[in-house]
XYZ file of N, CA and C in Angstrom:
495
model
N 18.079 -36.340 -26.327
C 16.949 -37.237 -26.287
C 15.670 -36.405 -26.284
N 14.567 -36.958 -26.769
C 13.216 -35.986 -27.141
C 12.489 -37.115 -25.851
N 11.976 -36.094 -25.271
C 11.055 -36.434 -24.103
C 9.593 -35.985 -24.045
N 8.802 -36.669 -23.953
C 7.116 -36.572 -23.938
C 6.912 -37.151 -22.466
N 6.269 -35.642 -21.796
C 5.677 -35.481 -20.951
C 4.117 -35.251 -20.656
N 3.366 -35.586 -20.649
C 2.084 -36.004 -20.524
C 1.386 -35.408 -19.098
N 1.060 -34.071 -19.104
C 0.351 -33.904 -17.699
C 1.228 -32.701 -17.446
N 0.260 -31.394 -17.216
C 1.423 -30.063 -16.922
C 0.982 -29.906 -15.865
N 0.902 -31.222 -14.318
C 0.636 -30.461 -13.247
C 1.865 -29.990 -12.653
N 2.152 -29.827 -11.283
C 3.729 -29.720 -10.600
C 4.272 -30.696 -11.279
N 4.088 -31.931 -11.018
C 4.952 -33.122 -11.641
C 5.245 -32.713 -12.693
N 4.842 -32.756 -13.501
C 5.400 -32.833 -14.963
C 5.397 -31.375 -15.425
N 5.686 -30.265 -14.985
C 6.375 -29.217 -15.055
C 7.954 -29.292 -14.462
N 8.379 -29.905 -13.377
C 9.452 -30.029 -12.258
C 10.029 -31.047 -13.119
N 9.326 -32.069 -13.755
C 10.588 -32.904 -14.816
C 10.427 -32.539 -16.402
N 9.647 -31.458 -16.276
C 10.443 -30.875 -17.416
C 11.376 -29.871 -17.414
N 11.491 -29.214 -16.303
C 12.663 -28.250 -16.176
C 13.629 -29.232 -15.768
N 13.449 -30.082 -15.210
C 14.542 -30.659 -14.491
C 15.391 -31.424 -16.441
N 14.559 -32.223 -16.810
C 15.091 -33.044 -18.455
C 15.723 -31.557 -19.135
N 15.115 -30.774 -19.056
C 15.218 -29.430 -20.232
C 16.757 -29.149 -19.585
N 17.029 -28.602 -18.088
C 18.236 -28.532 -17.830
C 19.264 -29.473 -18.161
N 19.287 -30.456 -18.193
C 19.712 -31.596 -18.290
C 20.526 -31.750 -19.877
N 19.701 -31.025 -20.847
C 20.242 -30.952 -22.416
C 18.595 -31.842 -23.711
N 18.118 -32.413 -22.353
C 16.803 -32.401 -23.370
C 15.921 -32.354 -23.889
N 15.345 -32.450 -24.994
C 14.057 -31.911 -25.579
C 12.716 -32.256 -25.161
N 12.155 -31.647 -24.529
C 10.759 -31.956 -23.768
C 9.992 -31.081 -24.433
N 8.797 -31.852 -24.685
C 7.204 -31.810 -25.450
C 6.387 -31.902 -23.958
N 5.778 -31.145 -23.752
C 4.659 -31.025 -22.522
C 3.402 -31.054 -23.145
N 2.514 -31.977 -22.833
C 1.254 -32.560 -23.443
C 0.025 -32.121 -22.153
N -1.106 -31.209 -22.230
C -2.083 -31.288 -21.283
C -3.230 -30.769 -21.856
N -4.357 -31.246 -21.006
C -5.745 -31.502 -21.872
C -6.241 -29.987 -21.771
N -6.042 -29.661 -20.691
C -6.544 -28.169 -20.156
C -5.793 -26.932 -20.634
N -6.657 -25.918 -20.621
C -6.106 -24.766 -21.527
C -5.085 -24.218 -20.686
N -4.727 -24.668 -19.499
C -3.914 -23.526 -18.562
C -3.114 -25.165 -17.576
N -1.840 -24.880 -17.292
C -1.131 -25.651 -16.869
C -1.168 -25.349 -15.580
N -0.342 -26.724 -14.667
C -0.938 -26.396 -13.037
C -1.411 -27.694 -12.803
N -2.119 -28.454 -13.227
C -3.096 -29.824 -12.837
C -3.607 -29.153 -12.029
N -3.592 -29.779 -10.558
C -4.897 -29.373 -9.371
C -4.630 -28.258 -8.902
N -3.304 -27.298 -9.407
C -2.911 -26.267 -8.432
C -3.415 -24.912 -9.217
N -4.295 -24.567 -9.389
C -5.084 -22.942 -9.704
C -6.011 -22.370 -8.568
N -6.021 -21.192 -9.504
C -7.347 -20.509 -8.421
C -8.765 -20.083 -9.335
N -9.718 -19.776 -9.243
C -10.548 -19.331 -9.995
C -11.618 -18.537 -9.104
N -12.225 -17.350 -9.649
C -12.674 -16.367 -9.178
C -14.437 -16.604 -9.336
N -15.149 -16.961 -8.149
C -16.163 -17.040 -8.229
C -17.141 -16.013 -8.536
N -18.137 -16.158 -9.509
C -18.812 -15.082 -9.479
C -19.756 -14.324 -8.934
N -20.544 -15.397 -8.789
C -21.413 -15.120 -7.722
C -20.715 -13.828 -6.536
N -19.674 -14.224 -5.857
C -19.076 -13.511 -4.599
C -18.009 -12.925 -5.000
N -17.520 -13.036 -6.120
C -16.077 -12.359 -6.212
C -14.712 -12.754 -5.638
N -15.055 -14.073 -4.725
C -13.891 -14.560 -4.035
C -13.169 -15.293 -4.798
N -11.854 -15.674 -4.873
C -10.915 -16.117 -5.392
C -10.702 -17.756 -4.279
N -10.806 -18.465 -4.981
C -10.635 -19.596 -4.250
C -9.479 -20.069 -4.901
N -8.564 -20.893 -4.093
C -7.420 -21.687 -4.959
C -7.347 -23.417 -4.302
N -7.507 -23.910 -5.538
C -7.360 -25.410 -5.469
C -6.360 -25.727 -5.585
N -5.612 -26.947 -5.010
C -4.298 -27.780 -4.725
C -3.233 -27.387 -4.298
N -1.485 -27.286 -4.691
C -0.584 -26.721 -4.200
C -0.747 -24.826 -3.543
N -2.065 -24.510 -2.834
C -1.756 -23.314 -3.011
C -1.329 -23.141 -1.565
N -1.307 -23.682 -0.076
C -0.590 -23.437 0.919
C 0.693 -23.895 0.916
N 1.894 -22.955 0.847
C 3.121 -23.234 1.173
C 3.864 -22.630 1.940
N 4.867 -23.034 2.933
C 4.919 -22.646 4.381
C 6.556 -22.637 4.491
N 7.238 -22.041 4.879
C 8.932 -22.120 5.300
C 9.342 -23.458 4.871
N 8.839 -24.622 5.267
C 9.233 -25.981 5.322
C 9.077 -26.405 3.717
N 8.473 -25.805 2.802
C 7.985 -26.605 1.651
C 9.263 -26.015 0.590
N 10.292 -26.256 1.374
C 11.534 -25.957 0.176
C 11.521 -26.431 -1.276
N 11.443 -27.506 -1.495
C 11.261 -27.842 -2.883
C 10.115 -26.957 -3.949
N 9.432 -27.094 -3.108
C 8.444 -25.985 -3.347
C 8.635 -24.383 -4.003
N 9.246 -23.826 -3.100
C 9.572 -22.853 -2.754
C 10.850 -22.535 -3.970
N 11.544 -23.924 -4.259
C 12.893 -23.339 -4.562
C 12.365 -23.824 -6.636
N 11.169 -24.449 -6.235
C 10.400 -24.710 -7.671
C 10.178 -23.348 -8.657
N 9.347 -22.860 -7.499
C 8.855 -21.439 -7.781
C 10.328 -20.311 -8.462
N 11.080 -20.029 -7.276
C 12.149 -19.717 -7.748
C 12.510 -19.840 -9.193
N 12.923 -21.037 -9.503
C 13.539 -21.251 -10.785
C 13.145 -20.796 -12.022
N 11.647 -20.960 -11.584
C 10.843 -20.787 -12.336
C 10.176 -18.709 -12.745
N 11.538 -18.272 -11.614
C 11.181 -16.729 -11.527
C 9.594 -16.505 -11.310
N 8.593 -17.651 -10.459
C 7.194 -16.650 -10.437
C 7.507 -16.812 -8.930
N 8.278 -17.163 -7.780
C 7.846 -16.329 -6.093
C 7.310 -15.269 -6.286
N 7.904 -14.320 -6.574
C 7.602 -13.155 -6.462
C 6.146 -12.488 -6.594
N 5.451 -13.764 -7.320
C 3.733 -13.520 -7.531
C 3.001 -14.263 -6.552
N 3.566 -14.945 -5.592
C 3.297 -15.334 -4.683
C 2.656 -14.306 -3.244
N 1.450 -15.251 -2.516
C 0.944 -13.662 -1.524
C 1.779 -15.028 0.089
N 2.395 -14.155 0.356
C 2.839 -14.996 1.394
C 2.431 -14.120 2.624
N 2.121 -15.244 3.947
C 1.394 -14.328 4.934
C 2.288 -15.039 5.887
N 2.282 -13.785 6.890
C 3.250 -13.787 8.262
C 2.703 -14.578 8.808
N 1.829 -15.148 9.309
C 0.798 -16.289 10.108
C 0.116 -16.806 8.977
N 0.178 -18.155 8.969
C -1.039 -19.261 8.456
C -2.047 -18.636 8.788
N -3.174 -18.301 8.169
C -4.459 -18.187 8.067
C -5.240 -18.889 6.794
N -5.919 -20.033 6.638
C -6.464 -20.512 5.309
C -8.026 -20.559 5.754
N -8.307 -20.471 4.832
C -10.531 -20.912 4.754
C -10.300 -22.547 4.091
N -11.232 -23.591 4.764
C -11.402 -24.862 3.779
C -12.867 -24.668 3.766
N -13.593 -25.110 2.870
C -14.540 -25.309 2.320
C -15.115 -26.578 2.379
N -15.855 -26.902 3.106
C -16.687 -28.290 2.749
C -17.685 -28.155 1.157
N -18.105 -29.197 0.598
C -19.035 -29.456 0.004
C -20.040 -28.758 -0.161
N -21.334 -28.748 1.312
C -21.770 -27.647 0.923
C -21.776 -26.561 1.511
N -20.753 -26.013 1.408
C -20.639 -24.295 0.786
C -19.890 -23.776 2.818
N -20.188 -24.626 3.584
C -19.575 -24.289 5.128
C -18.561 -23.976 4.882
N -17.783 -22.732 5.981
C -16.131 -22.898 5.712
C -15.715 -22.624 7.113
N -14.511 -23.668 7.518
C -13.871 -23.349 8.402
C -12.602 -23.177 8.428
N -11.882 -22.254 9.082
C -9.993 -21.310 9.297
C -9.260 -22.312 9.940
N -8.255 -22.499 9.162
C -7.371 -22.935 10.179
C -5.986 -21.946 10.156
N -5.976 -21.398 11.277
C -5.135 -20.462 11.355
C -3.823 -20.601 12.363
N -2.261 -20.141 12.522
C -1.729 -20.169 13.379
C -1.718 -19.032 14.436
N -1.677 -19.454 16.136
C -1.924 -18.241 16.487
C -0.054 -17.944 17.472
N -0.079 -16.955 18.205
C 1.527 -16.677 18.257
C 2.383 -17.516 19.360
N 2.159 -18.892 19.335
C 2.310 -19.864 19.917
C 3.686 -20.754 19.559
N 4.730 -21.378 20.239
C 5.372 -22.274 19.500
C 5.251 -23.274 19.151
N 5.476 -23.617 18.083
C 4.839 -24.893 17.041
C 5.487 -26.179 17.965
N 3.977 -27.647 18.199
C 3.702 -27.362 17.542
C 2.369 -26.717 18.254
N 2.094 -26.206 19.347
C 0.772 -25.495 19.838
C 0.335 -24.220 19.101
N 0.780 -23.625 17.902
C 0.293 -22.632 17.461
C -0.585 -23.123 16.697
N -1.307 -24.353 16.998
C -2.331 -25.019 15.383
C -3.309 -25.370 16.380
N -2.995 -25.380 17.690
C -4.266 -25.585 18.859
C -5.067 -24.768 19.097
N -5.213 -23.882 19.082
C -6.241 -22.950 19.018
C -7.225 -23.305 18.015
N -6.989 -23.491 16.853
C -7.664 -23.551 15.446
C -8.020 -24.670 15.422
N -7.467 -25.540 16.154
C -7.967 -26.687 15.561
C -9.068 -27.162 16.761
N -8.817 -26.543 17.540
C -9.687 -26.697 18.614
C -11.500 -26.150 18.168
N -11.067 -25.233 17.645
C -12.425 -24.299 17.051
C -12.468 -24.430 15.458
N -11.931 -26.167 15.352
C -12.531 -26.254 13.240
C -13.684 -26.742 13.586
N -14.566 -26.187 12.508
C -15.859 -26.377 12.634
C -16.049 -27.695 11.351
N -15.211 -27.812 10.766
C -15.346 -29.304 9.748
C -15.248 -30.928 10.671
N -14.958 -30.193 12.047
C -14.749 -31.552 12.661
C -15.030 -31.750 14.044
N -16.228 -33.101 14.518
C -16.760 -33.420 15.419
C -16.046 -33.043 16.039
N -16.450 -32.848 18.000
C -15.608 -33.219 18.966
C -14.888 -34.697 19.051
N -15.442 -35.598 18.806
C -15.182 -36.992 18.931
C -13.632 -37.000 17.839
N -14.155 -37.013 16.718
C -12.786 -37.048 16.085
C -11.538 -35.795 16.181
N -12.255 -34.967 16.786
C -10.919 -34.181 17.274
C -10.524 -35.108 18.320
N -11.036 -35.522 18.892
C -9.735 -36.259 20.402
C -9.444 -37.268 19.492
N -9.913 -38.192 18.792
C -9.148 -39.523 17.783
C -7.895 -38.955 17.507
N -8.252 -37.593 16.629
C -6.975 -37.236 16.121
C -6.469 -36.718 17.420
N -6.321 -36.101 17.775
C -5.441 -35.566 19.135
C -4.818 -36.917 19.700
N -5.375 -38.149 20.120
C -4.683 -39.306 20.321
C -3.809 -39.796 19.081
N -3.806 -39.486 18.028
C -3.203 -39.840 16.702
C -1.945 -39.059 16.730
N -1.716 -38.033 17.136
C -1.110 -37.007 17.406
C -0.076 -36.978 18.088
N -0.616 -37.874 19.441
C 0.022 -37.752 20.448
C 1.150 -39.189 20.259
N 0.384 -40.444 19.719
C 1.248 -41.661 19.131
C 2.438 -40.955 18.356
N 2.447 -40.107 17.339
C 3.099 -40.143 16.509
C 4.110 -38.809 17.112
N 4.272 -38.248 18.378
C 4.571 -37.241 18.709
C 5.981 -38.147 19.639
N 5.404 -39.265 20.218
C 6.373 -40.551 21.064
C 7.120 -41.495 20.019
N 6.949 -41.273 18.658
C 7.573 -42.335 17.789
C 9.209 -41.453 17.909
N 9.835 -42.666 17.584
C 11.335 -42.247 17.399
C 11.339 -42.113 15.886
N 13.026 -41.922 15.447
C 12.672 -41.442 14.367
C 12.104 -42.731 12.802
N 13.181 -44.018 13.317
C 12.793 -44.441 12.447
C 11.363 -45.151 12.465
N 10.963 -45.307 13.658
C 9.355 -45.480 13.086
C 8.580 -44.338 12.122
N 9.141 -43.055 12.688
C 8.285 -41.797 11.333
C 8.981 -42.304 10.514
N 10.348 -42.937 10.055
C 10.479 -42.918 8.550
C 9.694 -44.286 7.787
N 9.358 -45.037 8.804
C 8.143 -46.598 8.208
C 7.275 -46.078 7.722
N 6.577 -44.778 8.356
C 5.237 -44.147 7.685
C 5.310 -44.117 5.879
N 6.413 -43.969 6.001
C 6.747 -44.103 4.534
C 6.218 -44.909 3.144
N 6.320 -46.131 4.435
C 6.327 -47.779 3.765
C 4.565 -48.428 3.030
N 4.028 -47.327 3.254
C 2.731 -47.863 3.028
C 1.489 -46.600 2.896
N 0.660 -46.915 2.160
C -0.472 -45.392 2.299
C -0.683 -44.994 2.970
N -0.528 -43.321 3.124
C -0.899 -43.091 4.702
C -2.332 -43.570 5.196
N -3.379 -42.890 4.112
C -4.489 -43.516 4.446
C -4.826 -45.042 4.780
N -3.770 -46.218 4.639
C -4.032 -47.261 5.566
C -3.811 -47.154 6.811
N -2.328 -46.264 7.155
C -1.947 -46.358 8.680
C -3.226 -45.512 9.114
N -3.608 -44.835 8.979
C -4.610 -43.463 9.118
C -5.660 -44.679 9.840
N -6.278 -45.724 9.205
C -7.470 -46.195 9.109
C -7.385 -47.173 10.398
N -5.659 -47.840 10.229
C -4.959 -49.091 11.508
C -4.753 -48.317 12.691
N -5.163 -47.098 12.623
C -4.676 -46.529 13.880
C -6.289 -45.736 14.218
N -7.064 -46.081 13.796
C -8.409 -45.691 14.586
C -9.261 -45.032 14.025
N -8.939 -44.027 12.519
C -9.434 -42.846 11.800
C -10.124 -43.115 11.301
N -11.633 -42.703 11.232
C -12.605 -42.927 10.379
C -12.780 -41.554 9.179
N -13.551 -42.036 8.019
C -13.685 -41.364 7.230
C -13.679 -40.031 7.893
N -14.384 -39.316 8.777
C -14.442 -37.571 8.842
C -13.334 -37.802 9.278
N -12.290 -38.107 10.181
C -10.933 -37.811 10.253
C -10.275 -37.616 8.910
N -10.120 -38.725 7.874
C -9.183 -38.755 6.839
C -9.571 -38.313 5.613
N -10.853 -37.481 5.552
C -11.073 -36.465 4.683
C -10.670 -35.285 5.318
């Protein structure tokens, strides 16, 4: 079967290896000169820093991920770091770390998150109460999260915009 795929981000790279294994013929269609959708990096000039947009934090847990890369023989070009350390970037131009420090998860994200500078005190305790709800759910209530956008539950449970950006 001849397959037209439309879009070379993760998605439609992952079902085209996946159809191609499979026995069939896939056509990969994308507007942009370089495949990836939201997941690249590009090297600013101004500063010389390398920033990377979309899939670029991936962590022990992001197996699919991980086992994507693999198949695909590029891990190995991958910079993987012993501790989480990332920069986010607001809009204009602020940046704050969120880093892990040598803590067991999940308190190794308390430190950092205690000292993000992208986010009020006020909505740090929202979220910290958000946190703490979803820390007492059993399991199949985490699997309801499922059932609907997160950003609605996000919004039914107290989060205002600076939280859910």
């Amino acid at each position: 079967m001849n397959v037209a795929i439309v879009g070379a981000g993760l998605a439609g790279l992952a079902a085209g290896c996946e159809l191609s294994e499979r026995g069939h013929r896939v056509t990969l269609f994308e507007k942009r000169p370089f495949a990836g959708g939201k997941a690249y990096s590009f090297r600013d000039r101004e500063t010389s820093e390398t920033t990377d947009n979309g899939q670029h934090v991936f962590m022990q847990c992001t197996t699919a991920y991980t086992g994507f890369l693999r198949k695909l023989g590029t891990l190995h070009l991958t910079k993987r770091q012993k501790r989480l350390r990332v920069s986010v970037f607001a809009p204009d131009g602020r940046r704050a770390t969120i880093s892990a420090a040598a803590l067991p998860a999940p308190l190794h994200l308390l430190p950092s998150f205690v000292r993000y500078g992208h986010l009020s005190a006020t909505s740090k305790v929202r979220i910290g109460w958000l946190l703490a709800a979803v820390a007492r759910m059993n399991e199949r209530e985490r699997l309801s999260l499922w059932a609907a956008p997160f950003d609605d539950w996000l919004r039914a449970h107290g989060q205002r915009d600076e939280e859910v950006r």
